[in-house]
Each structure stands twice: as C-alpha cells, then as structure tokens.
Short mmCIF file of C-alpha atoms in Angstrom, two decimals:
data_model
loop_
_atom_site.label_atom_id
_atom_site.label_comp_id
_atom_site.label_asym_id
_atom_site.label_seq_id
_atom_site.Cartn_x
_atom_site.Cartn_y
_atom_site.Cartn_z
CA ASP A 187 -15.28 -7.53 3.37
CA GLN A 188 -13.47 -4.22 3.79
CA GLN A 189 -11.72 -4.57 7.12
CA VAL A 190 -10.08 -1.16 6.89
CA LYS A 191 -12.31 1.69 5.79
CA GLN A 192 -11.64 5.25 4.82
CA ASN A 193 -15.07 6.73 4.34
CA SER A 194 -13.96 10.10 2.98
CA PRO A 195 -12.64 9.75 -0.56
CA SER A 196 -11.46 13.35 -0.60
CA LEU A 197 -10.68 16.26 1.70
CA SER A 198 -9.72 19.87 1.00
CA VAL A 199 -7.92 21.96 3.63
CA GLN A 200 -6.53 25.47 3.62
CA GLU A 201 -2.76 25.76 3.83
CA GLY A 202 -1.63 26.24 7.41
CA ARG A 203 -4.72 24.61 8.89
CA ILE A 204 -5.04 21.14 10.37
CA SER A 205 -5.83 18.16 8.13
CA ILE A 206 -7.59 15.25 9.79
CA LEU A 207 -7.85 11.96 7.93
CA ASN A 208 -9.94 9.18 9.39
CA CYS A 209 -9.84 5.42 9.24
CA ASP A 210 -12.10 2.77 10.76
CA TYR A 211 -11.42 -0.91 11.12
CA THR A 212 -13.55 -3.91 11.91
CA ASN A 213 -11.03 -6.55 12.93
CA SER A 214 -10.35 -6.32 16.65
CA MET A 215 -7.26 -8.50 16.13
CA PHE A 216 -5.45 -5.65 14.41
CA ASP A 217 -2.75 -4.40 16.73
CA TYR A 218 -0.56 -2.28 14.49
CA PHE A 219 -1.54 0.42 12.03
CA LEU A 220 0.33 2.33 9.38
CA TRP A 221 -0.31 5.42 7.28
CA TYR A 222 1.06 5.77 3.78
CA LYS A 223 1.14 8.76 1.48
CA LYS A 224 0.98 8.36 -2.27
CA TYR A 225 1.66 10.78 -5.10
CA PRO A 226 0.33 10.00 -8.59
CA ALA A 227 2.41 7.47 -10.53
CA GLU A 228 4.60 6.75 -7.50
CA GLY A 229 4.63 4.01 -4.92
CA PRO A 230 3.20 4.73 -1.46
CA THR A 231 5.61 6.15 1.09
CA PHE A 232 5.46 5.09 4.70
CA LEU A 233 4.52 8.02 6.95
CA ILE A 234 3.86 6.94 10.49
CA SER A 235 2.66 3.94 12.46
CA ILE A 236 1.08 3.18 15.80
CA SER A 237 0.93 0.12 17.97
CA SER A 238 -2.25 -0.78 19.83
CA ILE A 239 -0.45 -0.35 23.15
CA LYS A 240 -0.38 3.38 22.45
CA ASP A 241 -3.14 5.85 21.74
CA LYS A 242 -0.95 8.49 20.12
CA ASN A 243 2.22 8.67 18.10
CA GLU A 244 3.79 11.87 16.88
CA ASP A 245 6.41 12.56 14.25
CA GLY A 246 6.95 16.17 13.36
CA ARG A 247 3.83 17.58 11.76
CA PHE A 248 2.16 14.16 11.72
CA THR A 249 0.28 12.66 14.64
CA VAL A 250 -1.73 9.47 14.61
CA PHE A 251 -4.41 8.82 17.22
CA LEU A 252 -5.86 5.42 17.98
CA ASN A 253 -9.19 4.81 19.70
CA LYS A 254 -9.36 1.06 20.21
CA SER A 255 -12.82 1.01 21.73
CA ALA A 256 -14.21 2.80 18.67
CA LYS A 257 -11.92 0.91 16.27
CA HIS A 258 -10.94 4.23 14.82
CA LEU A 259 -7.69 5.96 14.01
CA SER A 260 -6.95 9.36 12.61
CA LEU A 261 -3.98 11.13 11.09
CA HIS A 262 -3.50 14.79 11.94
CA ILE A 263 -1.26 16.99 9.83
CA VAL A 264 -0.52 20.41 11.23
CA PRO A 265 0.21 22.82 9.76
CA SER A 266 -0.86 21.53 6.34
CA GLN A 267 1.44 22.37 3.46
CA PRO A 268 0.90 22.23 -0.33
CA GLY A 269 3.31 19.29 -0.57
CA ASP A 270 0.94 17.30 1.61
CA SER A 271 -1.51 17.06 -1.29
CA ALA A 272 -1.61 13.34 -2.01
CA VAL A 273 -3.65 10.22 -1.40
CA TYR A 274 -3.37 8.84 2.12
CA PHE A 275 -3.91 5.19 2.93
CA CYS A 276 -4.26 3.58 6.31
CA ALA A 277 -3.26 -0.06 6.60
CA ALA A 278 -3.05 -2.86 9.11
CA PRO A 279 -1.37 -6.27 9.06
CA THR A 280 -3.82 -9.10 9.64
CA ALA A 281 -2.98 -11.15 12.66
CA LEU A 282 -3.49 -14.46 10.93
CA ASN A 283 -1.35 -14.20 7.85
CA GLU A 284 0.44 -10.89 8.30
CA LYS A 285 -0.42 -9.33 4.97
CA LEU A 286 -1.22 -5.64 4.96
CA THR A 287 -4.83 -4.67 4.41
CA PHE A 288 -5.24 -1.17 3.01
CA GLY A 289 -8.12 1.26 3.11
CA THR A 290 -9.37 2.76 -0.14
CA GLY A 291 -7.53 6.02 0.47
CA THR A 292 -8.41 9.67 1.00
CA ARG A 293 -7.26 12.29 -1.48
CA LEU A 294 -6.06 15.32 0.44
CA THR A 295 -5.84 18.64 -1.37
CA ILE A 296 -4.16 21.57 0.34
CA ILE A 297 -5.43 24.89 -0.92
CA PRO A 298 -2.77 27.63 -0.98
CA LYS B 180 20.45 1.67 1.47
CA ALA B 181 18.90 1.41 -1.99
CA GLY B 182 15.11 1.36 -2.12
CA VAL B 183 12.78 -1.05 -3.81
CA THR B 184 13.20 -1.03 -7.56
CA GLN B 185 10.73 -2.18 -10.17
CA THR B 186 11.23 -2.76 -13.86
CA PRO B 187 9.98 -1.80 -16.28
CA ARG B 188 8.32 1.43 -15.19
CA TYR B 189 5.89 1.50 -18.09
CA LEU B 190 4.55 -1.25 -20.29
CA ILE B 191 2.01 -1.39 -23.09
CA LYS B 192 0.60 -4.76 -24.14
CA THR B 193 -2.38 -6.01 -26.11
CA ARG B 194 -5.15 -8.30 -24.97
CA GLY B 195 -4.17 -11.95 -24.83
CA GLN B 196 -0.48 -11.30 -24.35
CA GLN B 197 1.41 -12.07 -21.19
CA VAL B 198 3.68 -9.86 -19.15
CA THR B 199 6.38 -10.28 -16.51
CA LEU B 200 7.17 -7.57 -13.99
CA SER B 201 10.26 -7.53 -11.81
CA CYS B 202 10.91 -6.29 -8.30
CA SER B 203 14.15 -6.02 -6.35
CA PRO B 204 13.57 -5.54 -2.62
CA ILE B 205 15.60 -3.58 -0.15
CA SER B 206 18.72 -5.47 0.80
CA GLY B 207 18.01 -7.76 3.74
CA HIS B 208 14.25 -7.81 3.20
CA ARG B 209 12.89 -11.29 2.71
CA SER B 210 9.23 -10.51 2.18
CA VAL B 211 7.95 -9.16 -1.13
CA SER B 212 4.30 -8.28 -1.66
CA TRP B 213 2.55 -7.29 -4.85
CA TYR B 214 -0.43 -4.94 -5.14
CA GLN B 215 -2.64 -3.71 -7.94
CA GLN B 216 -3.96 -0.19 -7.96
CA THR B 217 -6.64 0.84 -10.45
CA PRO B 218 -8.30 4.27 -10.76
CA GLY B 219 -10.72 4.81 -7.91
CA GLN B 220 -9.61 1.67 -6.10
CA GLY B 221 -7.40 1.21 -3.13
CA LEU B 222 -4.44 -1.09 -3.09
CA GLN B 223 -5.58 -4.60 -3.87
CA PHE B 224 -3.31 -7.28 -2.47
CA LEU B 225 -2.13 -9.84 -5.02
CA PHE B 226 0.28 -12.09 -3.16
CA GLU B 227 3.24 -12.16 -0.83
CA TYR B 228 6.42 -14.17 -1.04
CA PHE B 229 8.72 -14.93 1.83
CA SER B 230 11.91 -16.95 1.45
CA GLU B 231 10.89 -18.12 -2.04
CA THR B 232 7.49 -19.38 -0.88
CA GLN B 233 4.12 -17.84 -1.56
CA ARG B 234 2.81 -17.18 1.90
CA ASN B 235 -0.32 -15.17 1.20
CA LYS B 236 -2.60 -14.76 -1.76
CA GLY B 237 -5.32 -12.25 -2.56
CA ASN B 238 -8.50 -12.75 -4.55
CA PHE B 239 -7.14 -12.62 -8.06
CA PRO B 240 -7.58 -15.19 -10.83
CA GLY B 241 -4.95 -17.77 -11.59
CA ARG B 242 -3.74 -15.66 -14.53
CA PHE B 243 -1.79 -13.73 -11.92
CA SER B 244 1.21 -15.59 -10.62
CA GLY B 245 4.53 -14.84 -9.10
CA ARG B 246 7.74 -16.23 -7.81
CA GLN B 247 10.65 -15.26 -5.64
CA PHE B 248 14.27 -16.11 -6.12
CA SER B 249 16.92 -17.00 -3.58
CA ASN B 250 18.19 -13.40 -3.60
CA SER B 251 14.63 -12.25 -2.66
CA ARG B 252 14.03 -10.66 -6.04
CA SER B 253 10.51 -11.33 -7.21
CA GLU B 254 8.67 -11.51 -10.49
CA MET B 255 4.99 -11.26 -11.21
CA ASN B 256 3.44 -12.73 -14.32
CA VAL B 257 0.06 -12.02 -15.84
CA SER B 258 -1.06 -14.28 -18.66
CA THR B 259 -3.83 -13.76 -21.20
CA LEU B 260 -4.05 -10.06 -20.49
CA GLU B 261 -7.44 -8.38 -20.32
CA LEU B 262 -8.30 -4.70 -20.64
CA GLY B 263 -9.18 -4.63 -16.96
CA ASP B 264 -5.63 -5.57 -16.05
CA SER B 265 -4.51 -2.04 -16.90
CA ALA B 266 -3.25 -0.72 -13.58
CA LEU B 267 -0.31 0.39 -11.52
CA TYR B 268 1.40 -2.68 -10.10
CA LEU B 269 3.28 -2.04 -6.90
CA CYS B 270 5.83 -4.14 -5.16
CA ALA B 271 6.66 -3.71 -1.49
CA SER B 272 9.34 -5.27 0.64
CA SER B 273 9.69 -5.73 4.35
CA THR B 274 11.74 -7.77 6.76
CA SER B 275 8.94 -10.13 7.69
CA GLY B 276 5.73 -9.14 5.90
CA GLY B 277 3.58 -7.89 8.71
CA ASP B 278 5.76 -4.94 9.56
CA THR B 279 6.35 -1.71 7.70
CA GLN B 280 6.43 -2.26 3.97
CA TYR B 281 8.44 -0.10 1.63
CA PHE B 282 7.11 0.37 -1.85
CA GLY B 283 8.76 0.63 -5.19
CA PRO B 284 7.73 3.23 -7.78
CA GLY B 285 5.43 0.78 -9.54
CA THR B 286 4.99 -0.48 -13.07
CA ARG B 287 2.25 1.18 -15.09
CA LEU B 288 0.71 -1.51 -17.31
CA THR B 289 -1.61 -0.50 -20.12
CA VAL B 290 -3.50 -3.20 -21.97
CA LEU B 291 -4.90 -2.19 -25.36
#
C-alpha cells in the first residue's frame, strides 16, 4: 500500500519558470512531511519540511504547501534553475513506528 | 559536522556470495535507517536501528540483515546474493528516526 504517492514520474520546466511537484498521501496520521532532492549516484539531500500545523513553509526559492483536507502537498521552486534538475521525493514519518515512507519520486528536468 | 559516510562506494559481487556494507552516522545521531533504490523504484525501506536495536523492518527477505554498534555505526549484510539485489543502498541517520534523515552517498552494489 503506497501511503505516499507522487503520480508524476517526470516533469520538464523552462529555466526561470516555476516548477510545481505534487505529492498525495493516504494516512491521515501523518503530521510531518519532508522533501528530498536526489542527483544520480548520490544520496538524497534534505530540502524542506512542513509540519501539519502549518499550511506553508518557505526557504529561499523553495516553498512547500500543505492541504490537509485534500491530503496533498506540493513543492514550488521559483525561479527554476538548471541545477534543480534532479529526482524529488516527498516523505513522511509514520506515526506508529516513525520510519520514513517515501514517494516514488518525480524527475525534474530544467530546460535552459 | 561530518556527514553520513558509507563504505564501500562501489561493489561488484556474483550470485550466491554475501556482502557487508558499512555506514557511519552523523555524530550524535542514534538512528540509522537503510534503504534500497533500484532503477524506476522509489526508496524502499529495509530497516532501522536505534541504540543497537532493530526498531523497524521493511518487507525484505531474511537474506537482508543488519546490526548497529554501540558507537551507532551500522552494517548491513546481504547473503546469497541474487541478480535482483543490484541496487543503490542508502544509509540515513537522524537523532530519533522520525525526524529529518540525512543520507550518505550510497553504496552501488552490482551482482553478476
């Protein structure tokens, strides 16, 4: 059962435009969400997180939005830069045993 | 603070052999989690160790095992290797497991 879903396996965005990556979850017990960025042959790098008591968290070019009623979160990158080309994973710790559950990832390609 | 380190970075084995991977967490982190990433797949959770005890386990066969030492360093062992075990194995550390995890660079295992 995929509790964290990223339904878009890939996304291409023009440099300078906004990139929007989406993530849906099914477990209403999730109360903390994280986004990771991963380059090929490297480990994922933590990007930004959001607690369920907020609906938005911003860090520089990265903003994460949380819609609890829709069980949906999104990562906005603006403006998009070539170095943002990577695979992005959303993740959430399960309330019961605290392990992180990851989505399947979205490959973002920024077109110069 | 030094990041998470994993050794070796690359490994080539043949079917039937066994392999041991090592992970040194960030100083002060007591939780170490292991993940498998295969082409086209997301991050599949293997297991998590906290204070030398396996606290969580994913849906992998018993050929996959691990342990954690008193200094929080962790090892993962895969016995009777199969071709399908070829993957990037990632280790992540965190203070408690359910919070932000920091990943190492991974060990690329190829089984021939």
